[in-house]
Amino acid sequence: MSNELYIRSDRIFTADPEKPVLFDGYIKIVDDKIDALLTVNEADIPDGVKVHDYTGHLVTPGFIDAHTHLVHAGSRHHELGAKLRGESYLDIHEMSGILYTVRKTRDASYEALYERSKATLQRMLACGVTTLEAKSGYGLDKETEIRCLEVARDLNGYQWIDIESTFMGAHAIPPEFEGRPDDYLDYLIKDVLPVIKRKRLARFVDVFCEDKFFTIEQSERFLKAAKEMGFLLKIHADEITSSGGAELAAKLGCVSAEHLMAVSDKGIKDMAKAGTVACVLPNTTYFLMEDTYAPVKKMLKEGVTLAISTDYNPGSSPTENIQFAMALAVFMMKMNPVDVLLAVTRGAAAAIDRHDIGQLKEGYLADIFVSYSRDPDQLFYRPGSNQTKRVFKKGKMVYRGTAVPHILH
Ligand code: NIG
Ligand code: FE
C-alpha cells in the first residue's frame, strides 16, 4: 500500500525553472517522492488522506549544503586572539590551522567521530538541511581518511540527512611529507585513491589549490589522476589568492569550484562556459574577518550556476547553520532572497551532481522545508532567528520547529 500525503500552502517556492512558484496549492506526496504539484482547483483529495496545511508559511525544497568538512575532531577557538590581532589565515596555519585538527582527528576513534558528526547533523537538520556533501581531509593518511569517510558512509541512512562524500586527502601537506608535496600527491594517487574507489567511499575528489598548499600544476596533476579513476571533481579555488583555480576547474570539467573570493573575471567566464557550478561560502569570509566576499553578482550576470553552502569546518567556518550563510548572502553579498533560495536548492543540487533533489517537482524526492515566514523577503527579516517550522525528508516529517513564532502582523 502506498503512502499518500498532501502539503498545502499559499506560497510554494518550487525552484523548478518552468513553474517557480505556486500560489495556493498542494504538493502531493506518494511514499518518498513528489507525485504532483496541484492548484487548489486541481486537487481532489480522497477522504482520510493526511493533509498538512501550512497556509501563511513559505514552503521550499529542503536545503542542500553542498560543501562541508563534516567529520573532524577538536576545536580551534584558540585561534580567535590571533585573528583579532590581525594575523592572516595563512599565518595562523603555521602555528595551528588544519594540521592542529589533523592531530586531533588522527587521535579520535571511529565512535567519537561518529557521535560528534551525528550531533552536527541534528543541528543541520534543525536549520532545514536535508542533503549535504561531506569532505574528508583531516586525516591526511590512508587509515584516518578512510575512517572519516566510513563515518560519513555509516551516518548516511542512519539519520535523516543524505550524505554525498568527497575525498579531500589533498587538503594540506601532512608532517610526514613536509616540504614534499609531490611525494604526498604520489602517495594519494598510488596508495589511497584506489582504495577509496574500491570501497566506494566517495564520488568526488577535491583539492585545496592555494599558496602554501597545492599549486595549480599539482592540483591539475592530482585531479587528472582522480578523473582517470572515475571520480567527479571539485576544487577549493581562488579562496585567498587568485591563482587560476576557476580556470583550471573549467578546463578539467570540475562539477564545481568552491570559495572563489579571489576569482578572476576570466575564471568566471570560463566557468559559465564549462557549466562548472560556483559554490560560494560567505561564512568563511565572515569568520576569517575578511572583507572580500565572492563576486556573486558578476557570476550571476555571466550565467554561472550558484550554490551557497556553509563550508562547515573547525577553522574557517565552525557554524553548521546554513541560514546564517543565506543571511550573509543577502546582507553582505546583496543577493536577492529568491537567488539565495535557488542557490541552496537547485544550484546546490547541481554542485553535487544530483538530479532528484533541489526542486519541488514530480518525481523528485519529497524533501521539504517549511518556514515560519510567509515569503522570501520575510525569511531574511530576522537574521539569527531559526526559520524552520517543519522539515520533511523523503515524505516523512522529521523535524518540528521549537522556536516561539513571531507575531507576523
Ligand atoms: O574550506 N580552505 C580549506 N579548507 C577549509 C578550512 C580548513 C581549516 O582551516 O581547518 C575551508 O575553508
Ligand atoms: Fe572548504
Short mmCIF file of N, CA and C and ligand atoms in Angstrom, two decimals, residues 67 69 135 236 259 311, ligand 2:
data_model
loop_
_atom_site.label_atom_id
_atom_site.label_comp_id
_atom_site.label_asym_id
_atom_site.label_seq_id
_atom_site.Cartn_x
_atom_site.Cartn_y
_atom_site.Cartn_z
N HIS A 67 28.82 21.91 0.57
CA HIS A 67 30.25 21.98 0.91
C HIS A 67 30.41 21.99 2.42
N HIS A 69 32.97 20.14 5.74
CA HIS A 69 34.04 19.24 6.18
C HIS A 69 33.51 18.59 7.46
N LYS A 135 33.29 16.34 3.12
CA LYS A 135 34.64 16.09 2.63
C LYS A 135 35.48 15.46 3.74
N HIS A 236 38.88 23.50 -4.29
CA HIS A 236 38.90 24.70 -3.47
C HIS A 236 39.76 25.70 -4.22
N HIS A 259 34.59 28.35 -2.99
CA HIS A 259 35.17 29.55 -2.35
C HIS A 259 35.14 30.73 -3.31
N ASP A 311 30.44 25.54 4.28
CA ASP A 311 31.87 25.25 4.48
C ASP A 311 32.13 24.78 5.92
FE FE B 2 36.08 24.05 2.44
#
